PDB file of C-alpha atoms in Angstrom:
ATOM      1  CA  MET A   1      81.537 195.605 -51.497  1.00 66.00           C
ATOM      2  CA  PHE A   2      83.152 192.275 -50.670  1.00 68.00           C
ATOM      3  CA  LEU A   3      83.600 191.517 -54.372  1.00 73.00           C
ATOM      4  CA  VAL A   4      85.331 194.871 -54.973  1.00 74.00           C
ATOM      5  CA  LEU A   5      87.697 194.324 -52.030  1.00 75.00           C
ATOM      6  CA  SER A   6      88.474 190.814 -53.248  1.00 74.00           C
ATOM      7  CA  LEU A   7      89.304 192.065 -56.737  1.00 75.00           C
ATOM      8  CA  ILE A   8      91.533 194.815 -55.353  1.00 77.00           C
ATOM      9  CA  THR A   9      93.328 192.365 -53.063  1.00 76.00           C
ATOM     10  CA  CYS A  10      93.897 189.875 -55.885  1.00 68.00           C
ATOM     11  CA  SER A  11      95.131 192.645 -58.191  1.00 72.00           C
ATOM     12  CA  VAL A  12      97.612 193.944 -55.619  1.00 71.00           C
ATOM     13  CA  TYR A  13      98.862 190.417 -54.917  1.00 65.00           C
ATOM     14  CA  ILE A  14      99.321 189.642 -58.622  1.00 64.00           C
ATOM     15  CA  ILE A  15     101.170 192.918 -59.194  1.00 66.00           C
ATOM     16  CA  TYR A  16     103.401 192.131 -56.211  1.00 65.00           C
ATOM     17  CA  LEU A  17     104.242 188.681 -57.581  1.00 59.00           C
ATOM     18  CA  ILE A  18     105.096 190.082 -60.999  1.00 57.00           C
ATOM     19  CA  PHE A  19     107.058 193.156 -59.996  1.00 59.00           C
ATOM     20  CA  LYS A  20     108.722 192.173 -56.732  1.00 62.00           C
ATOM     21  CA  LYS A  21     112.269 193.464 -56.896  1.00 60.00           C
ATOM     22  CA  SER A  22     115.532 191.616 -56.478  1.00 63.00           C
ATOM     23  CA  LYS A  23     118.787 193.345 -55.582  1.00 65.00           C
ATOM     24  CA  ASN A  24     120.750 191.203 -58.032  1.00 78.00           C
ATOM     25  CA  LEU A  25     118.679 191.938 -61.132  1.00 83.00           C
ATOM     26  CA  PRO A  26     120.235 193.865 -64.039  1.00 87.00           C
ATOM     27  CA  PRO A  27     118.467 197.040 -65.261  1.00 88.00           C
ATOM     28  CA  GLY A  28     115.088 196.675 -66.915  1.00 85.00           C
ATOM     29  CA  PRO A  29     113.595 198.208 -70.069  1.00 86.00           C
ATOM     30  CA  PRO A  30     112.459 201.848 -70.009  1.00 84.00           C
ATOM     31  CA  ILE A  31     108.837 200.676 -70.226  1.00 82.00           C
ATOM     32  CA  TYR A  32     106.696 199.630 -67.298  1.00 79.00           C
ATOM     33  CA  ALA A  33     105.517 196.044 -67.331  1.00 77.00           C
ATOM     34  CA  LEU A  34     101.774 195.483 -67.462  1.00 76.00           C
ATOM     35  CA  PRO A  35      99.935 193.411 -64.861  1.00 71.00           C
ATOM     36  CA  LEU A  36      99.571 189.780 -65.961  1.00 70.00           C
ATOM     37  CA  PHE A  37     101.238 190.379 -69.347  1.00 77.00           C
ATOM     38  CA  GLY A  38     104.541 191.853 -68.208  1.00 80.00           C
ATOM     39  CA  HIS A  39     106.412 193.228 -71.243  1.00 84.00           C
ATOM     40  CA  LEU A  40     104.888 190.826 -73.777  1.00 82.00           C
ATOM     41  CA  LEU A  41     102.576 193.391 -75.351  1.00 84.00           C
ATOM     42  CA  HIS A  42     105.486 195.805 -75.860  1.00 86.00           C
ATOM     43  CA  LEU A  43     107.588 193.409 -77.948  1.00 85.00           C
ATOM     44  CA  GLY A  44     105.796 194.091 -81.244  1.00 84.00           C
ATOM     45  CA  LYS A  45     106.181 192.094 -84.461  1.00 83.00           C
ATOM     46  CA  HIS A  46     109.980 191.927 -84.202  1.00 85.00           C
ATOM     47  CA  PRO A  47     110.755 191.113 -80.547  1.00 85.00           C
ATOM     48  CA  GLN A  48     114.484 190.619 -81.134  1.00 85.00           C
ATOM     49  CA  GLU A  49     114.799 194.185 -82.430  1.00 88.00           C
ATOM     50  CA  THR A  50     112.760 195.518 -79.520  1.00 90.00           C
ATOM     51  CA  LEU A  51     114.985 193.725 -76.999  1.00 90.00           C
ATOM     52  CA  MET A  52     118.128 195.119 -78.661  1.00 91.00           C
ATOM     53  CA  LYS A  53     116.618 198.611 -78.528  1.00 90.00           C
ATOM     54  CA  TRP A  54     115.857 198.215 -74.820  1.00 91.00           C
ATOM     55  CA  CYS A  55     119.472 197.205 -74.195  1.00 90.00           C
ATOM     56  CA  GLN A  56     120.662 200.336 -75.984  1.00 90.00           C
ATOM     57  CA  GLN A  57     118.264 202.560 -74.058  1.00 90.00           C
ATOM     58  CA  SER A  58     119.310 200.961 -70.762  1.00 88.00           C
ATOM     59  CA  LYS A  59     123.006 201.318 -71.747  1.00 89.00           C
ATOM     60  CA  SER A  60     123.611 197.738 -70.682  1.00 89.00           C
ATOM     61  CA  ASP A  61     124.291 194.450 -72.463  1.00 90.00           C
ATOM     62  CA  ILE A  62     122.283 192.613 -69.793  1.00 90.00           C
ATOM     63  CA  ILE A  63     118.688 193.530 -68.974  1.00 90.00           C
ATOM     64  CA  HIS A  64     115.734 191.832 -67.360  1.00 88.00           C
ATOM     65  CA  CYS A  65     112.100 191.797 -68.431  1.00 88.00           C
ATOM     66  CA  TYR A  66     108.957 189.795 -67.767  1.00 84.00           C
ATOM     67  CA  PHE A  67     107.114 187.501 -70.145  1.00 81.00           C
ATOM     68  CA  GLY A  68     103.931 187.279 -68.145  1.00 76.00           C
ATOM     69  CA  GLN A  69     105.111 186.251 -64.678  1.00 73.00           C
ATOM     70  CA  GLN A  70     108.270 184.651 -66.028  1.00 77.00           C
ATOM     71  CA  LEU A  71     111.449 186.618 -65.351  1.00 82.00           C
ATOM     72  CA  VAL A  72     113.717 186.693 -68.424  1.00 85.00           C
ATOM     73  CA  ILE A  73     117.365 187.796 -68.581  1.00 87.00           C
ATOM     74  CA  VAL A  74     118.403 189.164 -71.995  1.00 90.00           C
ATOM     75  CA  LEU A  75     122.046 189.034 -73.167  1.00 90.00           C
ATOM     76  CA  ASN A  76     123.039 191.390 -75.975  1.00 89.00           C
ATOM     77  CA  ASN A  77     126.772 190.798 -76.284  1.00 87.00           C
ATOM     78  CA  TYR A  78     128.716 188.068 -78.088  1.00 86.00           C
ATOM     79  CA  SER A  79     131.140 187.389 -75.246  1.00 87.00           C
ATOM     80  CA  LEU A  80     128.318 187.194 -72.687  1.00 87.00           C
ATOM     81  CA  ILE A  81     126.289 184.838 -74.863  1.00 84.00           C
ATOM     82  CA  LYS A  82     129.350 182.630 -75.441  1.00 84.00           C
ATOM     83  CA  GLU A  83     130.062 182.541 -71.712  1.00 83.00           C
ATOM     84  CA  ALA A  84     126.458 181.581 -70.957  1.00 80.00           C
ATOM     85  CA  PHE A  85     126.497 178.751 -73.505  1.00 77.00           C
ATOM     86  CA  MET A  86     129.824 177.365 -72.244  1.00 77.00           C
ATOM     87  CA  ASP A  87     129.021 177.553 -68.525  1.00 69.00           C
ATOM     88  CA  ASP A  88     127.080 174.541 -67.239  1.00 61.00           C
ATOM     89  CA  ASN A  89     125.463 176.748 -64.592  1.00 63.00           C
ATOM     90  CA  TYR A  90     123.405 178.359 -67.361  1.00 64.00           C
ATOM     91  CA  SER A  91     122.441 175.121 -69.112  1.00 60.00           C
ATOM     92  CA  ALA A  92     119.132 174.782 -67.276  1.00 59.00           C
ATOM     93  CA  ARG A  93     116.297 177.077 -68.289  1.00 60.00           C
ATOM     94  CA  ALA A  94     112.773 177.689 -67.149  1.00 60.00           C
ATOM     95  CA  GLN A  95     110.055 175.923 -69.062  1.00 60.00           C
ATOM     96  CA  PRO A  96     106.288 176.502 -69.164  1.00 57.00           C
ATOM     97  CA  PHE A  97     104.337 174.451 -66.663  1.00 55.00           C
ATOM     98  CA  ILE A  98     102.314 172.980 -69.525  1.00 54.00           C
ATOM     99  CA  PHE A  99     105.506 171.207 -70.668  1.00 55.00           C
ATOM    100  CA  GLU A 100     106.055 169.905 -67.150  1.00 57.00           C
ATOM    101  CA  GLU A 101     102.511 168.562 -67.062  1.00 54.00           C
ATOM    102  CA  HIS A 102     102.652 167.071 -70.560  1.00 52.00           C
ATOM    103  CA  PHE A 103     106.056 165.378 -70.162  1.00 53.00           C
ATOM    104  CA  HIS A 104     105.491 164.533 -66.483  1.00 53.00           C
ATOM    105  CA  GLY A 105     108.634 166.311 -65.361  1.00 53.00           C
ATOM    106  CA  GLY A 106     110.772 164.801 -68.131  1.00 51.00           C
ATOM    107  CA  VAL A 107     112.758 166.519 -70.853  1.00 49.00           C
ATOM    108  CA  THR A 108     112.537 166.669 -74.627  1.00 50.00           C
ATOM    109  CA  SER A 109     115.382 166.314 -77.100  1.00 47.00           C
ATOM    110  CA  GLU A 110     115.367 170.082 -77.706  1.00 48.00           C
ATOM    111  CA  GLN A 111     115.775 171.153 -74.103  1.00 51.00           C
ATOM    112  CA  SER A 112     118.998 171.623 -72.175  1.00 51.00           C
ATOM    113  CA  LEU A 113     118.157 171.173 -68.520  1.00 57.00           C
ATOM    114  CA  GLY A 114     121.419 170.743 -66.662  1.00 59.00           C
ATOM    115  CA  GLU A 115     122.081 167.536 -64.739  1.00 67.00           C
ATOM    116  CA  ARG A 116     118.789 165.878 -65.688  1.00 69.00           C
ATOM    117  CA  TRP A 117     119.488 166.449 -69.380  1.00 69.00           C
ATOM    118  CA  LEU A 118     123.034 165.061 -69.003  1.00 75.00           C
ATOM    119  CA  ILE A 119     121.627 161.853 -67.508  1.00 79.00           C
ATOM    120  CA  HIS A 120     119.232 161.457 -70.441  1.00 76.00           C
ATOM    121  CA  ARG A 121     122.037 162.201 -72.900  1.00 75.00           C
ATOM    122  CA  LYS A 122     124.339 159.589 -71.328  1.00 81.00           C
ATOM    123  CA  PHE A 123     121.579 156.982 -71.477  1.00 80.00           C
ATOM    124  CA  ALA A 124     120.872 157.816 -75.134  1.00 76.00           C
ATOM    125  CA  MET A 125     124.549 157.649 -76.127  1.00 75.00           C
ATOM    126  CA  ASP A 126     125.052 154.326 -74.322  1.00 78.00           C
ATOM    127  CA  SER A 127     121.998 152.911 -76.073  1.00 74.00           C
ATOM    128  CA  LEU A 128     123.200 154.122 -79.489  1.00 71.00           C
ATOM    129  CA  LYS A 129     126.628 152.556 -78.971  1.00 73.00           C
ATOM    130  CA  LYS A 130     125.001 149.153 -78.530  1.00 67.00           C
ATOM    131  CA  VAL A 131     123.593 149.371 -82.059  1.00 62.00           C
ATOM    132  CA  GLY A 132     126.857 150.585 -83.603  1.00 62.00           C
ATOM    133  CA  MET A 133     126.249 154.342 -83.502  1.00 62.00           C
ATOM    134  CA  GLY A 134     129.155 155.689 -81.467  1.00 62.00           C
ATOM    135  CA  LYS A 135     130.851 159.071 -81.387  1.00 64.00           C
ATOM    136  CA  LEU A 136     132.618 158.491 -84.723  1.00 70.00           C
ATOM    137  CA  PHE A 137     129.339 157.859 -86.545  1.00 71.00           C
ATOM    138  CA  LEU A 138     127.769 160.893 -84.894  1.00 74.00           C
ATOM    139  CA  GLN A 139     130.742 163.087 -85.749  1.00 80.00           C
ATOM    140  CA  ASP A 140     130.870 162.028 -89.403  1.00 81.00           C
ATOM    141  CA  THR A 141     127.123 162.525 -89.828  1.00 83.00           C
ATOM    142  CA  ILE A 142     127.195 166.023 -88.336  1.00 85.00           C
ATOM    143  CA  LEU A 143     130.231 167.016 -90.432  1.00 88.00           C
ATOM    144  CA  ASP A 144     128.495 165.825 -93.607  1.00 86.00           C
ATOM    145  CA  GLU A 145     125.430 167.910 -92.825  1.00 87.00           C
ATOM    146  CA  LEU A 146     127.519 170.963 -91.947  1.00 88.00           C
ATOM    147  CA  THR A 147     129.362 170.626 -95.251  1.00 88.00           C
ATOM    148  CA  ASP A 148     126.028 170.574 -97.072  1.00 86.00           C
ATOM    149  CA  VAL A 149     124.792 173.638 -95.141  1.00 86.00           C
ATOM    150  CA  PHE A 150     127.989 175.597 -95.858  1.00 88.00           C
ATOM    151  CA  SER A 151     127.778 174.645 -99.522  1.00 87.00           C
ATOM    152  CA  SER A 152     124.214 175.996 -99.718  1.00 85.00           C
ATOM    153  CA  ILE A 153     125.304 179.236 -98.029  1.00 87.00           C
ATOM    154  CA  ASP A 154     128.223 179.655-100.461  1.00 87.00           C
ATOM    155  CA  LYS A 155     125.825 179.358-103.404  1.00 85.00           C
ATOM    156  CA  GLU A 156     124.104 182.557-102.253  1.00 80.00           C
ATOM    157  CA  GLU A 157     127.366 184.471-102.899  1.00 80.00           C
ATOM    158  CA  GLY A 158     127.041 186.758 -99.896  1.00 79.00           C
ATOM    159  CA  GLU A 159     123.361 187.600-100.377  1.00 83.00           C
ATOM    160  CA  PRO A 160     121.143 187.817 -97.244  1.00 84.00           C
ATOM    161  CA  LEU A 161     119.833 184.387 -96.283  1.00 80.00           C
ATOM    162  CA  ASN A 162     117.541 182.997 -93.602  1.00 80.00           C
ATOM    163  CA  ILE A 163     119.335 179.811 -92.541  1.00 81.00           C
ATOM    164  CA  LYS A 164     116.473 178.506 -90.396  1.00 79.00           C
ATOM    165  CA  GLY A 165     115.318 176.180 -93.179  1.00 80.00           C
ATOM    166  CA  LEU A 166     118.869 174.924 -93.824  1.00 84.00           C
ATOM    167  CA  LEU A 167     119.475 174.184 -90.150  1.00 85.00           C
ATOM    168  CA  THR A 168     116.115 172.447 -89.792  1.00 83.00           C
ATOM    169  CA  HIS A 169     116.905 170.334 -92.845  1.00 84.00           C
ATOM    170  CA  GLY A 170     120.347 169.437 -91.497  1.00 86.00           C
ATOM    171  CA  LEU A 171     119.108 168.510 -88.027  1.00 85.00           C
ATOM    172  CA  SER A 172     116.296 166.443 -89.523  1.00 86.00           C
ATOM    173  CA  ASN A 173     118.807 164.603 -91.698  1.00 85.00           C
ATOM    174  CA  ILE A 174     120.919 163.703 -88.667  1.00 85.00           C
ATOM    175  CA  ILE A 175     117.869 162.154 -87.019  1.00 82.00           C
ATOM    176  CA  CYS A 176     116.936 160.352 -90.251  1.00 83.00           C
ATOM    177  CA  SER A 177     120.466 158.959 -90.497  1.00 82.00           C
ATOM    178  CA  PHE A 178     120.047 157.443 -87.039  1.00 77.00           C
ATOM    179  CA  ALA A 179     116.507 156.203 -87.556  1.00 77.00           C
ATOM    180  CA  PHE A 180     116.446 155.163 -91.239  1.00 78.00           C
ATOM    181  CA  GLY A 181     120.091 154.989 -92.299  1.00 79.00           C
ATOM    182  CA  GLN A 182     119.687 157.588 -95.052  1.00 81.00           C
ATOM    183  CA  ARG A 183     119.594 161.334 -95.627  1.00 82.00           C
ATOM    184  CA  PHE A 184     117.587 163.562 -97.955  1.00 83.00           C
ATOM    185  CA  SER A 185     119.041 166.226-100.237  1.00 80.00           C
ATOM    186  CA  GLN A 186     118.050 169.882-100.270  1.00 77.00           C
ATOM    187  CA  ASP A 187     116.266 169.234-103.580  1.00 78.00           C
ATOM    188  CA  ASN A 188     113.848 166.737-102.035  1.00 82.00           C
ATOM    189  CA  LYS A 189     110.590 168.711-102.191  1.00 83.00           C
ATOM    190  CA  LYS A 190     108.615 166.301-100.023  1.00 84.00           C
ATOM    191  CA  PHE A 191     111.204 166.392 -97.238  1.00 82.00           C
ATOM    192  CA  ARG A 192     111.382 170.189 -97.391  1.00 80.00           C
ATOM    193  CA  HIS A 193     107.578 170.356 -97.236  1.00 83.00           C
ATOM    194  CA  ILE A 194     107.595 168.249 -94.058  1.00 81.00           C
ATOM    195  CA  GLY A 195     110.229 170.562 -92.570  1.00 78.00           C
ATOM    196  CA  LYS A 196     108.113 173.632 -93.322  1.00 79.00           C
ATOM    197  CA  LYS A 197     105.085 171.991 -91.714  1.00 79.00           C
ATOM    198  CA  PHE A 198     107.165 171.237 -88.630  1.00 74.00           C
ATOM    199  CA  LEU A 199     108.242 174.884 -88.333  1.00 72.00           C
ATOM    200  CA  LYS A 200     104.640 175.990 -88.820  1.00 73.00           C
ATOM    201  CA  LEU A 201     103.535 173.619 -86.059  1.00 68.00           C
ATOM    202  CA  ARG A 202     106.092 175.123 -83.686  1.00 63.00           C
ATOM    203  CA  ARG A 203     104.767 178.596 -84.421  1.00 62.00           C
ATOM    204  CA  ARG A 204     101.223 177.496 -83.647  1.00 59.00           C
ATOM    205  CA  LYS A 205      99.424 180.369 -81.947  1.00 50.00           C
ATOM    206  CA  VAL A 206      97.684 179.971 -78.628  1.00 49.00           C
ATOM    207  CA  ASN A 207      94.543 181.772 -77.613  1.00 48.00           C
ATOM    208  CA  LEU A 208      94.073 184.290 -74.806  1.00 49.00           C
ATOM    209  CA  GLN A 209      92.810 181.676 -72.362  1.00 50.00           C
ATOM    210  CA  GLN A 210      95.969 179.601 -72.767  1.00 53.00           C
ATOM    211  CA  TRP A 211      98.223 182.638 -72.324  1.00 54.00           C
ATOM    212  CA  THR A 212      96.298 183.629 -69.214  1.00 53.00           C
ATOM    213  CA  VAL A 213      96.833 180.228 -67.610  1.00 53.00           C
ATOM    214  CA  TYR A 214     100.466 180.211 -68.792  1.00 54.00           C
ATOM    215  CA  MET A 215     101.153 183.582 -67.188  1.00 53.00           C
ATOM    216  CA  LEU A 216      99.309 182.844 -63.969  1.00 53.00           C
ATOM    217  CA  ARG A 217     101.072 179.711 -62.762  1.00 53.00           C
ATOM    218  CA  LYS A 218      99.136 179.846 -59.512  1.00 51.00           C
ATOM    219  CA  TRP A 219      95.920 179.245 -61.484  1.00 52.00           C
ATOM    220  CA  ARG A 220      97.172 176.270 -63.495  1.00 54.00           C
ATOM    221  CA  HIS A 221      95.109 173.864 -61.394  1.00 53.00           C
ATOM    222  CA  PHE A 222      91.944 175.489 -62.760  1.00 51.00           C
ATOM    223  CA  PRO A 223      92.312 174.783 -66.498  1.00 52.00           C
ATOM    224  CA  THR A 224      89.812 176.187 -68.942  1.00 53.00           C
ATOM    225  CA  SER A 225      87.972 174.083 -71.496  1.00 56.00           C
ATOM    226  CA  ALA A 226      90.443 175.272 -74.169  1.00 54.00           C
ATOM    227  CA  ILE A 227      93.393 173.999 -72.145  1.00 54.00           C
ATOM    228  CA  ASN A 228      91.729 170.640 -71.560  1.00 59.00           C
ATOM    229  CA  ARG A 229      90.908 170.332 -75.254  1.00 60.00           C
ATOM    230  CA  ASP A 230      94.494 171.064 -76.284  1.00 55.00           C
ATOM    231  CA  MET A 231      95.921 168.665 -73.702  1.00 55.00           C
ATOM    232  CA  ARG A 232      93.731 165.878 -75.095  1.00 59.00           C
ATOM    233  CA  PHE A 233      94.778 166.790 -78.656  1.00 57.00           C
ATOM    234  CA  TRP A 234      98.514 166.695 -77.914  1.00 54.00           C
ATOM    235  CA  SER A 235      98.450 163.638 -75.651  1.00 53.00           C
ATOM    236  CA  PRO A 236      99.997 160.555 -77.322  1.00 50.00           C
TER     237      PRO A 236
END
C-alpha cells in the first residue's frame, strides 16, 4: 500500500512540475504533453515540420511546448526570429545539465550564453590580437569562405540544396585558418570525410536511460551506469 501511494505521489508531483502553468506563456500545441517525455514523442521524424504545423493549428507564430521537462518557445515568423537573434536578452539559452557537469559551468565555442559568453569572446579576441589575428584577418577569412559557399550554391543553378555540409566546411576552414594558417578546398575528400564524421558524431543517439536522466533534472544526482560510462568516455 505504501509503495502504491508513493508512486502516485511521485507521479502527481512530476506531472505538476512538467505542466505547471504560467500566465505569460504563449499558446501550446493541440496535443497534450506526456508525463516525463512532454511533446518529444509527438515530433516524429521531421520535428521542424511538426512544429510548423502546430503553429498553424494554434493560429500563432509563437507557441510553447515541452521537451521532457524543458520548456521550449518556438518562433515561426521571420521578423520574430530576427528580433530574437538581434536582442541580447535572448542570447542566453538553456542547456542540458550534462553540459553543465561536463564543462563545469563553462561554455563551448558553439554556445551563445549572454554575458558569460561575451566575456569569453573578449578574452579570445584579445588573445588572438597578440598573435596578429585581429578583426581585419577575421573579416577577410570569413568573407573568403562566404565567397566559396556562394560560388558552390550558384553552381547548383537553383536546384534544391542542403547547405549544412557547405556551412560546416566553411566554419571548419575558418578554424583551420586560425590554427594552421591554411584552408582546404571543397574538393578535398579527406577534409570532407572528417566533416561528415563530425556531423555524425553530433547526431549520436542516446539511450532511454540517458534521456530519462536528462528529462528528470531532479534525479541527475543518481546517474545510471550508462551515464557514468558515457561521462568517462567523453572526459578529456
